[in-house]
Coordinates of C-alpha atoms in Angstrom, one line a residue:
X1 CA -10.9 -49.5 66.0
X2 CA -13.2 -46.7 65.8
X3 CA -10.8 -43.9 67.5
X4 CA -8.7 -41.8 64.9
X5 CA -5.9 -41.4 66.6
X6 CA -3.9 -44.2 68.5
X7 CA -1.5 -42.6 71.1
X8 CA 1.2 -44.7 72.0
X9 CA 3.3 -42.7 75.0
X10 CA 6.4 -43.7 76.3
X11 CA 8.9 -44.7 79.2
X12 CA 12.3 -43.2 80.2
X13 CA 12.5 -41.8 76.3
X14 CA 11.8 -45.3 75.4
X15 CA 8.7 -46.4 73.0
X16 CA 6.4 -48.6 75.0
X17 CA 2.8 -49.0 73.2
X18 CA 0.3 -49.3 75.7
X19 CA -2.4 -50.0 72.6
X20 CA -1.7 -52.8 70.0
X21 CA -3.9 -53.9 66.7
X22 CA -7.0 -55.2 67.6
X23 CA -8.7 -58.3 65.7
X24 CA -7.0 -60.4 62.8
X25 CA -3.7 -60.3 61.1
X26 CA -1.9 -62.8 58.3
X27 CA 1.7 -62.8 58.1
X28 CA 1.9 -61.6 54.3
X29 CA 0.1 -59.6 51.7
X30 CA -3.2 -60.3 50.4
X31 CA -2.6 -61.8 46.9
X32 CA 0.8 -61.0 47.0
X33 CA 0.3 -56.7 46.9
X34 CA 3.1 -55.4 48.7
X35 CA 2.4 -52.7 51.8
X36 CA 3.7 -49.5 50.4
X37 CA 4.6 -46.6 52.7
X38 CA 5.0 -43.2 51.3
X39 CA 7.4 -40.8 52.6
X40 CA 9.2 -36.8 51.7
X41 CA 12.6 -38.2 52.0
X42 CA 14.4 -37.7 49.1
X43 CA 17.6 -39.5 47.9
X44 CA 19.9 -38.0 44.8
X45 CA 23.2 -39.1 43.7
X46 CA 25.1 -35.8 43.4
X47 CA 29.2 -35.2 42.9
X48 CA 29.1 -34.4 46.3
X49 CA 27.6 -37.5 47.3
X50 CA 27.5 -40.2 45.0
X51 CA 26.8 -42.8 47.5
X52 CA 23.7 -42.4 49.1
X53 CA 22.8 -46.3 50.7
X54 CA 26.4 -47.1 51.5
X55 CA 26.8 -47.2 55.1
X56 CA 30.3 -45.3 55.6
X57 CA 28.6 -42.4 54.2
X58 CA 24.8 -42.5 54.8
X59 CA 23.8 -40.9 58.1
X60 CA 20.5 -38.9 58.1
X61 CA 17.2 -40.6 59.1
X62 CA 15.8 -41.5 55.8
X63 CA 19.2 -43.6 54.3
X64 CA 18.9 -45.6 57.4
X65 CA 15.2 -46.6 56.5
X66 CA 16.7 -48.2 53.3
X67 CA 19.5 -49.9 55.5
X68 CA 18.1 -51.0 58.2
X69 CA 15.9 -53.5 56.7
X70 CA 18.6 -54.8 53.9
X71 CA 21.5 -54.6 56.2
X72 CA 22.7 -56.5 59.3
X73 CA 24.3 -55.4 62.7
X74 CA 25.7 -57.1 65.4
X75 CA 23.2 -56.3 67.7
X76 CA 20.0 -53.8 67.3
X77 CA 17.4 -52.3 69.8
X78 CA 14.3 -54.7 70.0
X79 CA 11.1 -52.7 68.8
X80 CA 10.0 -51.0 71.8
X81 CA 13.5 -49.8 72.8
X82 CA 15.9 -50.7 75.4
X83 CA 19.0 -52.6 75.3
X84 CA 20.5 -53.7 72.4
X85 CA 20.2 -57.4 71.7
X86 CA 21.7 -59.6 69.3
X87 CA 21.3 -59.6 65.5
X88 CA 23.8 -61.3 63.4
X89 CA 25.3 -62.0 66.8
X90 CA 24.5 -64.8 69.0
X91 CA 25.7 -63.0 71.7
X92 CA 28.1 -59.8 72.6
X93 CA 29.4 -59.0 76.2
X94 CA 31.9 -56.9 77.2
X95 CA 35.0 -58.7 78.8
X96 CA 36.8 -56.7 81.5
X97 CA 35.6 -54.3 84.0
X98 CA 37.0 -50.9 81.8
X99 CA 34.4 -52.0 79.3
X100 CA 37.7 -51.6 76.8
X101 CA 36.9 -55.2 75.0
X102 CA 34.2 -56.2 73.3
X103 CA 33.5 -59.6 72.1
X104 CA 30.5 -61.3 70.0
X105 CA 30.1 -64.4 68.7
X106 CA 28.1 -64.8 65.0
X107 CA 25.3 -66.8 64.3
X108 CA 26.3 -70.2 62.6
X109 CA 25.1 -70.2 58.7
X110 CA 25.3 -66.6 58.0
X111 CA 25.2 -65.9 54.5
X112 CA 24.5 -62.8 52.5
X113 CA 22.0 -62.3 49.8
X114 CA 23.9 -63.9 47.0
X115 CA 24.6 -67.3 49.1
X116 CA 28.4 -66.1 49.9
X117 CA 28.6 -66.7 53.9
X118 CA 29.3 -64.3 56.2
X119 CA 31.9 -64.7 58.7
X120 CA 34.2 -62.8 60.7
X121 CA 36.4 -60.9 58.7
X122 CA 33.5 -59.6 56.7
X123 CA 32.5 -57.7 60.2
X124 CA 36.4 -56.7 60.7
X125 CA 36.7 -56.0 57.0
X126 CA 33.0 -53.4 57.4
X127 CA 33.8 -51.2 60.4
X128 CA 37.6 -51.1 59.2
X129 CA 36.6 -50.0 55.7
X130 CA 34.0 -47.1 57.6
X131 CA 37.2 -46.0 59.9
X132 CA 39.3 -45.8 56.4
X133 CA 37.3 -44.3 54.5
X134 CA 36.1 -41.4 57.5
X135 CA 33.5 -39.8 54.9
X136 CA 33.3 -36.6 56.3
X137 CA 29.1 -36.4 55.9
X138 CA 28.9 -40.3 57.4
X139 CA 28.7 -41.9 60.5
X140 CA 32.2 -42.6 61.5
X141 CA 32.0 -40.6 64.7
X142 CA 30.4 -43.2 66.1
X143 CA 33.4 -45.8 65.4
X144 CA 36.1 -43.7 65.7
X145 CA 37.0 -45.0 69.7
X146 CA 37.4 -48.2 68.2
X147 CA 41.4 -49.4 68.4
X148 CA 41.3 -52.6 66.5
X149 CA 39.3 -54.8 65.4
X150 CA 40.2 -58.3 65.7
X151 CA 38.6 -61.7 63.7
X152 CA 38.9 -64.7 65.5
X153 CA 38.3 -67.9 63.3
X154 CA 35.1 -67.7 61.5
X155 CA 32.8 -66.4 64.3
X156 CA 34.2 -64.2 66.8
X157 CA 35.0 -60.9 66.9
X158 CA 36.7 -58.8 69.2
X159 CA 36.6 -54.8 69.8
X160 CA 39.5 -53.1 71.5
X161 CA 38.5 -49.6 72.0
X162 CA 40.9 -46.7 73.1
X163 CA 38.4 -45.9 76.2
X164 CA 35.8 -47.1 78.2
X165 CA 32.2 -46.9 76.5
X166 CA 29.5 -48.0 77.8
X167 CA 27.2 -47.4 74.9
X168 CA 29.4 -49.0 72.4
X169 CA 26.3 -51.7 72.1
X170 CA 24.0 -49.3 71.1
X171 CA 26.7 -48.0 68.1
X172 CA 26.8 -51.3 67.3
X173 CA 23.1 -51.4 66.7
X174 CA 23.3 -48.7 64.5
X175 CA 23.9 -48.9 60.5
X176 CA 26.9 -47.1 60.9
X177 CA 28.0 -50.5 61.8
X178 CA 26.5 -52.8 59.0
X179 CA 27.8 -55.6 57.6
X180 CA 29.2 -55.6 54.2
X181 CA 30.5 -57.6 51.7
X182 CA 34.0 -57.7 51.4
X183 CA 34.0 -59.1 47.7
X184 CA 31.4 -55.9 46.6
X185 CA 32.4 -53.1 48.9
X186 CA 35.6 -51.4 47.8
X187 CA 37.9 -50.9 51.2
X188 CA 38.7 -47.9 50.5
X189 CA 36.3 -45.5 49.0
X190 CA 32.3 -45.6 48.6
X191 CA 30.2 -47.4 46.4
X192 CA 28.4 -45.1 43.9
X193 CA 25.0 -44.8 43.1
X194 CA 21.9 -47.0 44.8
X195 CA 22.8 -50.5 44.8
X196 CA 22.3 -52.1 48.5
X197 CA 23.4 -55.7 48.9
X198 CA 23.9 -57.4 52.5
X199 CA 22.4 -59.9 54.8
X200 CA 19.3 -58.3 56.6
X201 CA 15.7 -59.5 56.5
X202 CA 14.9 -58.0 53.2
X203 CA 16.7 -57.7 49.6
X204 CA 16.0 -54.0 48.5
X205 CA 15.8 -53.1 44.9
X206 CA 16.2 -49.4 44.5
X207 CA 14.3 -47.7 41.3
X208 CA 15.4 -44.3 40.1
X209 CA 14.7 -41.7 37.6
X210 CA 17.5 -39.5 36.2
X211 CA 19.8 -39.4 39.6
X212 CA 16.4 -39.6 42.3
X213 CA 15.4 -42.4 43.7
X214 CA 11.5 -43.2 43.2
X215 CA 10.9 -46.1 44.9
X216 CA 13.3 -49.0 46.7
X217 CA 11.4 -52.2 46.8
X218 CA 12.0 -55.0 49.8
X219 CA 11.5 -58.4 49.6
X220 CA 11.7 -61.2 52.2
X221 CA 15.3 -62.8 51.9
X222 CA 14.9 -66.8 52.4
X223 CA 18.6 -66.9 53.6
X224 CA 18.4 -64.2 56.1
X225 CA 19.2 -65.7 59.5
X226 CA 18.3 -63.2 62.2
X227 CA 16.4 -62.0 65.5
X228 CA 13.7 -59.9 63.1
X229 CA 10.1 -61.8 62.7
X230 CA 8.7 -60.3 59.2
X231 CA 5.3 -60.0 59.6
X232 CA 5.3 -59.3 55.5
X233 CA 7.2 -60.8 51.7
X234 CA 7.7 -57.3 50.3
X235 CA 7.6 -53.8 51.2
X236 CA 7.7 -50.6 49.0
X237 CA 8.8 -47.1 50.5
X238 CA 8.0 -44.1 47.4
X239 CA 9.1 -40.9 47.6
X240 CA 6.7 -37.9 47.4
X241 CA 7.7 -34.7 46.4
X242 CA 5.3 -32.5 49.4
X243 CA 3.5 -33.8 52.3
X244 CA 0.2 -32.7 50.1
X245 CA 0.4 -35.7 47.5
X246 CA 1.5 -38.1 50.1
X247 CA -2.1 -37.7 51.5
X248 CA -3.7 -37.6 48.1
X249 CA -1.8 -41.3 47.7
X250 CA -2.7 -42.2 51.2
X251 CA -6.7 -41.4 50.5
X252 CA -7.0 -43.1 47.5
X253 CA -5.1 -46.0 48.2
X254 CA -1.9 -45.9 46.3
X255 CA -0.1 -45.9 49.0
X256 CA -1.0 -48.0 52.6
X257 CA 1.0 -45.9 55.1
X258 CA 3.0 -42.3 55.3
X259 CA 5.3 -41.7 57.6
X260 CA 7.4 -38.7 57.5
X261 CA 6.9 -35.8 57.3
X262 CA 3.5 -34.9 58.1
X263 CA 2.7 -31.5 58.3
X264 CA 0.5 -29.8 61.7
X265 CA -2.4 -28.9 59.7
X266 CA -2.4 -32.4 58.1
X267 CA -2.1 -33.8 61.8
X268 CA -4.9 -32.1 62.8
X269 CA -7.2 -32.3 59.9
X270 CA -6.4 -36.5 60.2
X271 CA -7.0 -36.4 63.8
X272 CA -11.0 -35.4 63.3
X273 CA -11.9 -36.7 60.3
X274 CA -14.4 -39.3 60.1
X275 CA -13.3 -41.2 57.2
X276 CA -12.9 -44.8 58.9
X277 CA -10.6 -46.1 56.0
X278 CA -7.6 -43.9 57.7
X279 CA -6.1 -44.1 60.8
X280 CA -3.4 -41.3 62.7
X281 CA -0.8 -43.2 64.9
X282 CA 0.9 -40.4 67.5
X283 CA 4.3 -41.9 69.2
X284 CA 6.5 -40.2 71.5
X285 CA 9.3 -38.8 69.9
X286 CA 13.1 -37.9 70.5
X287 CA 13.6 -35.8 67.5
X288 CA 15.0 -32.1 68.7
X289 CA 15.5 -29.3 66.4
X290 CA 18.7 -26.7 67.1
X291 CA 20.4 -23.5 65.5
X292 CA 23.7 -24.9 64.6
X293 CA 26.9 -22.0 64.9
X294 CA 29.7 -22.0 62.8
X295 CA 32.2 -20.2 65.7
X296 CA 34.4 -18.9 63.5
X297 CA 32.1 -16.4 61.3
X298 CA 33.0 -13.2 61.6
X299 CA 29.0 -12.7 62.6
X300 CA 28.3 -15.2 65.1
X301 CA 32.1 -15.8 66.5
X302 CA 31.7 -13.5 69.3
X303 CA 29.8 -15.4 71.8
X304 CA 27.4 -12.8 73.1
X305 CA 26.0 -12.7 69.7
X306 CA 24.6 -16.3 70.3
X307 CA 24.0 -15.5 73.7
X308 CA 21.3 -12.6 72.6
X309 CA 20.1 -14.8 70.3
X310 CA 18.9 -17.2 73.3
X311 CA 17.8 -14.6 74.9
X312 CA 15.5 -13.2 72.3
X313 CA 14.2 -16.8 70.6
X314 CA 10.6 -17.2 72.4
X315 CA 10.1 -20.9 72.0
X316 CA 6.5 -21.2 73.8
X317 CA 5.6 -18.9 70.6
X318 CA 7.5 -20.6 68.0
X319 CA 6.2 -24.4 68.7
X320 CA 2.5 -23.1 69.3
X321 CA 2.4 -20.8 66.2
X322 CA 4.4 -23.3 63.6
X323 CA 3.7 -26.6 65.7
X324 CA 0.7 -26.5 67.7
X325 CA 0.6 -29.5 69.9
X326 CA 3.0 -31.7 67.8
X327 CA 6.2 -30.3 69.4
X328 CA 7.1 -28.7 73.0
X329 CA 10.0 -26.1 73.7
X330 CA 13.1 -27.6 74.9
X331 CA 15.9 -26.1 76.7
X332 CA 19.1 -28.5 76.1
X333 CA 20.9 -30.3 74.3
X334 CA 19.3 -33.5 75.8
X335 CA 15.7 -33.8 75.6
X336 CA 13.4 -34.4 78.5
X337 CA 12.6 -37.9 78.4
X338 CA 16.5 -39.3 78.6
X339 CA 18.2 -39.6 81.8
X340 CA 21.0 -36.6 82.3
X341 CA 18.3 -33.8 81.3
X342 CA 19.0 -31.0 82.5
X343 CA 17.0 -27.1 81.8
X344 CA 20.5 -25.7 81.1
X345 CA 18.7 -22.8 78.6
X346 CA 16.2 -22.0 80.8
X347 CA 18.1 -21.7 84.0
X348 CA 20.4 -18.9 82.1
X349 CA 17.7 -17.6 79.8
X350 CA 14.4 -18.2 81.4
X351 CA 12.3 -15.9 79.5
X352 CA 12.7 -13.9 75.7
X353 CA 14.3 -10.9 77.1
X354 CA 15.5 -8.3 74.6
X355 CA 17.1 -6.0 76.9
X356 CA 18.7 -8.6 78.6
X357 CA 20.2 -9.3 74.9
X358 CA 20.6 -5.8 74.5
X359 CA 23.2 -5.7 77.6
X360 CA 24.9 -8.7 76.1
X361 CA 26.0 -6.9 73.0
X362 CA 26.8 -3.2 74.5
X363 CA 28.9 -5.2 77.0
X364 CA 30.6 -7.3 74.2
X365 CA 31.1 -3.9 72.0
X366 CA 29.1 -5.4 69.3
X367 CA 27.2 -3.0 67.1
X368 CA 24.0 -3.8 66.1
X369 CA 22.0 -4.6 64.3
X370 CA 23.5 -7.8 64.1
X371 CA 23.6 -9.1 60.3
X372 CA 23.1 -12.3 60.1
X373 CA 22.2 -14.9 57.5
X374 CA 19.5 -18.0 58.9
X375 CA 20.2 -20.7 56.2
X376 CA 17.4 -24.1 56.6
X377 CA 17.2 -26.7 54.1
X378 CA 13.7 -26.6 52.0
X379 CA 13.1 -30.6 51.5
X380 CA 14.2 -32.6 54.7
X381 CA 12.1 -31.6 57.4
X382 CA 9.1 -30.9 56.2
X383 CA 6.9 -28.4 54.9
X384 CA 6.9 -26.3 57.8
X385 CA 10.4 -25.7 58.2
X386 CA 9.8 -22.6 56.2
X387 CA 6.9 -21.5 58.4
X388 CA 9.4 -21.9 61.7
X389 CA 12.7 -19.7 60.0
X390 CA 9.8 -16.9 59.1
X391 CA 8.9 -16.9 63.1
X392 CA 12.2 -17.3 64.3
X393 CA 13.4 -14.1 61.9
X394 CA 10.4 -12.2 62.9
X395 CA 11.3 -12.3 66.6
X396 CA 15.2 -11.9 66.2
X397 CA 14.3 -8.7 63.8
X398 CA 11.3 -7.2 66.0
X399 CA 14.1 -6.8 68.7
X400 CA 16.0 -4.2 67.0
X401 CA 19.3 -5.7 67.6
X402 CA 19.4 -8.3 64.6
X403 CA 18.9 -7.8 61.2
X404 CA 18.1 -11.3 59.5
X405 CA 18.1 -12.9 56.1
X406 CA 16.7 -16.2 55.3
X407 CA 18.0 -18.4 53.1
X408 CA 16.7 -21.6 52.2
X409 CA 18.4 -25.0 50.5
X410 CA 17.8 -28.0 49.3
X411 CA 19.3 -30.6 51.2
X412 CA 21.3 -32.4 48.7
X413 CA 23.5 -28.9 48.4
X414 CA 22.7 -27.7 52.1
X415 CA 24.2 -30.9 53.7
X416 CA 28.0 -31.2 52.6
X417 CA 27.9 -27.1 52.8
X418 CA 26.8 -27.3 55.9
X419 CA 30.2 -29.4 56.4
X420 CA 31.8 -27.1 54.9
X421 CA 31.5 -24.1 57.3
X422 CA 29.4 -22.5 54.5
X423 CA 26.5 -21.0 56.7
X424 CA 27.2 -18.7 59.9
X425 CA 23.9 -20.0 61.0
X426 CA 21.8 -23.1 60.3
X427 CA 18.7 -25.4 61.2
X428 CA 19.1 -28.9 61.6
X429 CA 17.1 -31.8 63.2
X430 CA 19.1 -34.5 64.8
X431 CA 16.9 -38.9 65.7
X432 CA 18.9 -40.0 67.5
X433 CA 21.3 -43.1 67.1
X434 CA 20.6 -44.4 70.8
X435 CA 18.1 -43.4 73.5
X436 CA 21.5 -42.2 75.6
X437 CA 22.7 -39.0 76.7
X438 CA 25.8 -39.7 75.1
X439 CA 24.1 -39.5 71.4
X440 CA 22.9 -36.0 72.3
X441 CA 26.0 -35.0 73.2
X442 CA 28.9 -36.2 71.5
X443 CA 27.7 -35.9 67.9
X444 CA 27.6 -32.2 67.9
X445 CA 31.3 -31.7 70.7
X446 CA 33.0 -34.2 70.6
X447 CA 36.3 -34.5 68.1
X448 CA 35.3 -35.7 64.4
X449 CA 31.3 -34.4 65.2
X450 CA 28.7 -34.9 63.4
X451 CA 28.3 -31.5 62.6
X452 CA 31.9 -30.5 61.5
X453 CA 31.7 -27.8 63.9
X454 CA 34.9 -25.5 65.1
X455 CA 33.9 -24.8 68.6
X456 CA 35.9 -27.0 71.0
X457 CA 35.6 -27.1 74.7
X458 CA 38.3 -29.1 75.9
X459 CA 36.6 -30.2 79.4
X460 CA 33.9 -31.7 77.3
X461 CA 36.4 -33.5 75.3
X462 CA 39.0 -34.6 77.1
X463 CA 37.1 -34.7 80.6
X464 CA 33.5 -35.1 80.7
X465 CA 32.3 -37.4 77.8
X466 CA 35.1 -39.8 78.7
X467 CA 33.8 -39.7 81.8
X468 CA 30.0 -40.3 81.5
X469 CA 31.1 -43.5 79.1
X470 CA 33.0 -45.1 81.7
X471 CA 29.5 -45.3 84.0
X472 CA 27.8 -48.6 82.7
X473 CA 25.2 -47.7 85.3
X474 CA 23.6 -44.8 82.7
X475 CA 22.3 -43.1 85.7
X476 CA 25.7 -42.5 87.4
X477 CA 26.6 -40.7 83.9
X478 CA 24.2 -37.8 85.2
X479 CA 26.2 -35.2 86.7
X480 CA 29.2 -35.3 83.4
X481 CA 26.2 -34.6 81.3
X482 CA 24.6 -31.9 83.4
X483 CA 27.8 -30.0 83.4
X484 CA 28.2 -30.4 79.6
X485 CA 24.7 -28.8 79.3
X486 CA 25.4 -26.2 81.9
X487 CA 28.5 -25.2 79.4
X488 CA 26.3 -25.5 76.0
X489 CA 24.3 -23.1 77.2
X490 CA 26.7 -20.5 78.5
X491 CA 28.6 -20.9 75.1
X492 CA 25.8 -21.4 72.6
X493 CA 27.8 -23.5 70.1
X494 CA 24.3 -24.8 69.3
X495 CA 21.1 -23.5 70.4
X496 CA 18.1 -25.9 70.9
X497 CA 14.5 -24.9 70.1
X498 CA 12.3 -27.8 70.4
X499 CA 11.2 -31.6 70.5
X500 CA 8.7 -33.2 68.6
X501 CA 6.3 -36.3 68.4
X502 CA 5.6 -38.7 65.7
X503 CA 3.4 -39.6 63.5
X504 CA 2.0 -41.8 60.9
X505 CA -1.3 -42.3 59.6
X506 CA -2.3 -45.4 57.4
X507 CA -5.2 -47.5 56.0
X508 CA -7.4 -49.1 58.4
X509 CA -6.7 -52.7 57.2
X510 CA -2.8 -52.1 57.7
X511 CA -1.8 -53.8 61.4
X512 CA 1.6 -53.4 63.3
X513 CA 1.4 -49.3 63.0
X514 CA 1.9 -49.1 66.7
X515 CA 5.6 -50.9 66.1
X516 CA 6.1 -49.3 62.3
X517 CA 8.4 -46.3 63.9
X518 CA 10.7 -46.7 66.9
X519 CA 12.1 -43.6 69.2
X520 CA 14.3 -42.2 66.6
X521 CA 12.6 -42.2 63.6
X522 CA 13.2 -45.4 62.0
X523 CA 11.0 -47.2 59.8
X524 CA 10.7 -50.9 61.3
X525 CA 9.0 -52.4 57.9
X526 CA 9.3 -56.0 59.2
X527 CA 6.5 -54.9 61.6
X528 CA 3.5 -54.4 59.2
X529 CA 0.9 -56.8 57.9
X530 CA -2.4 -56.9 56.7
X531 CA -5.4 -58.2 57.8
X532 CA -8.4 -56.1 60.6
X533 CA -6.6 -52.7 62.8

């Protein structure tokens, strides 16, 4: 394929190549070489989190690339997106009209990795042990409307949930959901350090040095029964420590694929070179990136302080000058390819206006400047994360009403702080779990958030969300989340700048690219072979 750049756009926030591999493929590795993708996640054992891989704790984008592949779910969401189907399930349904009761029946001859099977209470025993544990960094807000879980015999397992949710598929698709072993996992508190062990497609052997991880290794488990078709024996994500030498690898072959992050400049630079041997994959994305608020800082509590700064933040100007054409402004919670989006931002601040800011604050008796402390983490998001807290500074300070300090973190310290209502302020990216309103939503309001985060608002909680999960026609769910965004953005409890697109670029000779990353970021490994792009 001569074009350098494949684009691969997508349907309804869904991920629907229009563009597949052209020519030849086999369905392993030439002489046994594994297909090794590069990427600038990093993974550490530290005291404040000693359990990177295990799935009642790990919850950012790059954990669930090493458990997705090694782990089971119930269900997942097929490659292109779209309803959840089964996994280690034969099949799952809802059982009354409330959608309150969930059933699924397993797959005969599960086993895990080792040969023990897998049966019923294993699942009971995983998402039991996540709700018991309730890690305050992990994933357990997306269990936590779970009532009981209940095994019945060796295959079937039944979910009675405390109110109607129509999404509860999709959670079950989710790692947050993986199956563990009941004879390894403790049931109470997390296993330490790097070891992975389940019943998904791949066994993963994790390398480290000191408490980093280097490289995790996956090979093709012969007792893996499941709906995934590997298109490969073994698989090798390495970590790099900048974008910059996870090109060098790229170029000269150590590596087959990188995924993220890829810088703009790198993007572009990829995009009109004429070296053949490389190819740049663009895919719609669902990644958004917000100002997070802790409510209860004596800087930010006042709410007209967050208001100004939504009325000062230029986003047309921060995506073009730090972006280019990788990411777009966005004005909600809920980006503009999901169903429920709604220009909340806009509609109340439709332009960077500093004397409409300015009115804010003499009207709220808030003297200014404004001190306030921007805090972004230096190794999650990319290199240009830096780049984007200089602009948004620049613009907050050129107004005369703020006076702004950056400060940046490395994630391994920024993320439990961030937890800890140590920042006033803060960046933060959010993939989503689910291509659902819902997952844009209740992570960051609801009660036990994602995010930690003080500010209630009691018609979200107790009213709206409840509401919009009790619509199994997603469409009908509209108008709850509409008001929710109408209420985000007259309270600024988070303050959305922008969404971006993905990319990856790999060697020519690598097939399945178009399928390697689905809508929220996740590596799909299974999907990669070798043979003529």
């Amino acid at each position: 394929m001569n074009r350098k750049t494949l684009v691969l756009p997508a349907i309804v926030g869904l991920l629907t190549p229009v563009l597949a591999a052209c020519g030849s493929s086999d369905s392993g590795n030439a002489a046994g070489k594994p297909i090794v993708v590069g990427t600038t996640d990093t993974f550490e054992a530290t005291p404040e989190g000693p359990a990177p891989f295990d799935p009642a704790h790990a919850y950012d984008v790059g954990a669930w690339n090493i458990l997705r592949p090694s782990l089971q779910t119930l269900m997942r969401v097929p490659r292109g997106g779209g309803a959840p189907i089964p996994e280690a399930a034969e099949q799952c349904g809802f059982t009354d009209t409330e959608n309150t009761s969930y059933r699924c029946k397993l797959r005969p001859g599960l086993q895990f990795s080792d040969g023990k099977p897998l049966d019923a209470a294993d699942v009971k025993f995983s998402i039991e042990r996540s709700l018991k544990i309730k890690d305050k960094t992990g994933p357990v807000s997306l269990l936590t409307n779970i009532d009981t879980v209940e095994a019945k015999g060796d295959n079937e397992v039944v979910f009675h949930l405390k109110t109607s949710d129509a999404t509860f598929p999709y959670k079950l698709a989710t790692p947050a959901s993986s199956i563990v072993d009941n004879q390894v996992y403790a049931p109470d508190k997390l296993r330490a350090g790097f070891e992975v062990s389940g019943s998904g497609p791949y066994t993963v052997n994790i390398e480290a040095k000191g408490k980093a991880v280097t490289k995790a290794v996956f090979t093709k488990n012969p007792l893996y029964k499941g709906s995934v078709e590997l298109k490969n024996d073994k698989v090798e994500i390495r970590s790099y420590a900048n974008s910059t030498a996870m090109e060098k690898a790229l170029k000269t072959g150590e590596i087959d694929m990188m995924s993220r992050t890829i810088t703009p400049e790198q993007i572009n630079n990829l995009s009109t070179s004429q070296d053949q041997k490389i190819k740049l994959v663009e895919l719609s994305g669902l990644e958004i990136r917000y100002l997070g608020f802790d409510t209860t800082d004596p800087s930010v509590k006042n709410k007209a302080v967050r208001q100004a700064m939504a009325s000062i933040i230029d986003r047309t100007k921060l995506t073009s000058t730090v972006y280019g054409s990788t990411a777009e402004p966005l004005y909600s919670l809920i980006p503009t390819t999901i169903t429920g989006h709604k220009n909340s931002f806009f509609n109340k601040y439709p332009k960077a206006d500093p004397k409409k800011a300015a009115d804010l604050l003499r009207d709220a008796g808030i003297k200014t400047p404004v001190k306030v402390t921007l805090t972004h983490t230096t190794d999650h998001y990319g290199a240009a994360t830096k780049k984007e807290f200089e602009v948004l500074q620049q613009q907050l300070n050129d107004s005369k009403l703020f006076d702004v300090t950056l400060q940046g973190v490395k994630w391994s310290t920024f993320s439990p702080d961030q937890k800890a209502g140590k920042y006033a302020v803060y960046g933060m990216g959010w993939f989503p779990d689910f291509t659902d309103g819902d997952n844009y939503v209740a992570p960051f309001l609801d009660k036990d958030n994602f995010l930690n985060s003080p500010y209630t608002n009691n018609e979200i909680r107790s009213s709206l969300i409840p509401q919009s999960r009790r619509e199994a026609q997603r469409g009908s769910a509209t108008p709850a989340f509409e008001k929710i965004q109408d209420i985000v953005a007259e309270d600024v409890p988070i303050l959305p700048l922008w969404q971006g697109k993905q990319y990856i670029a790999a060697r020519s000779d690598i097939t399945g690219t178009e399928w390697a990353v689905n809508f929220a970021a996740d590596l799909q490994l299974w999907e990669l072979g070798r043979g003529v792009a």
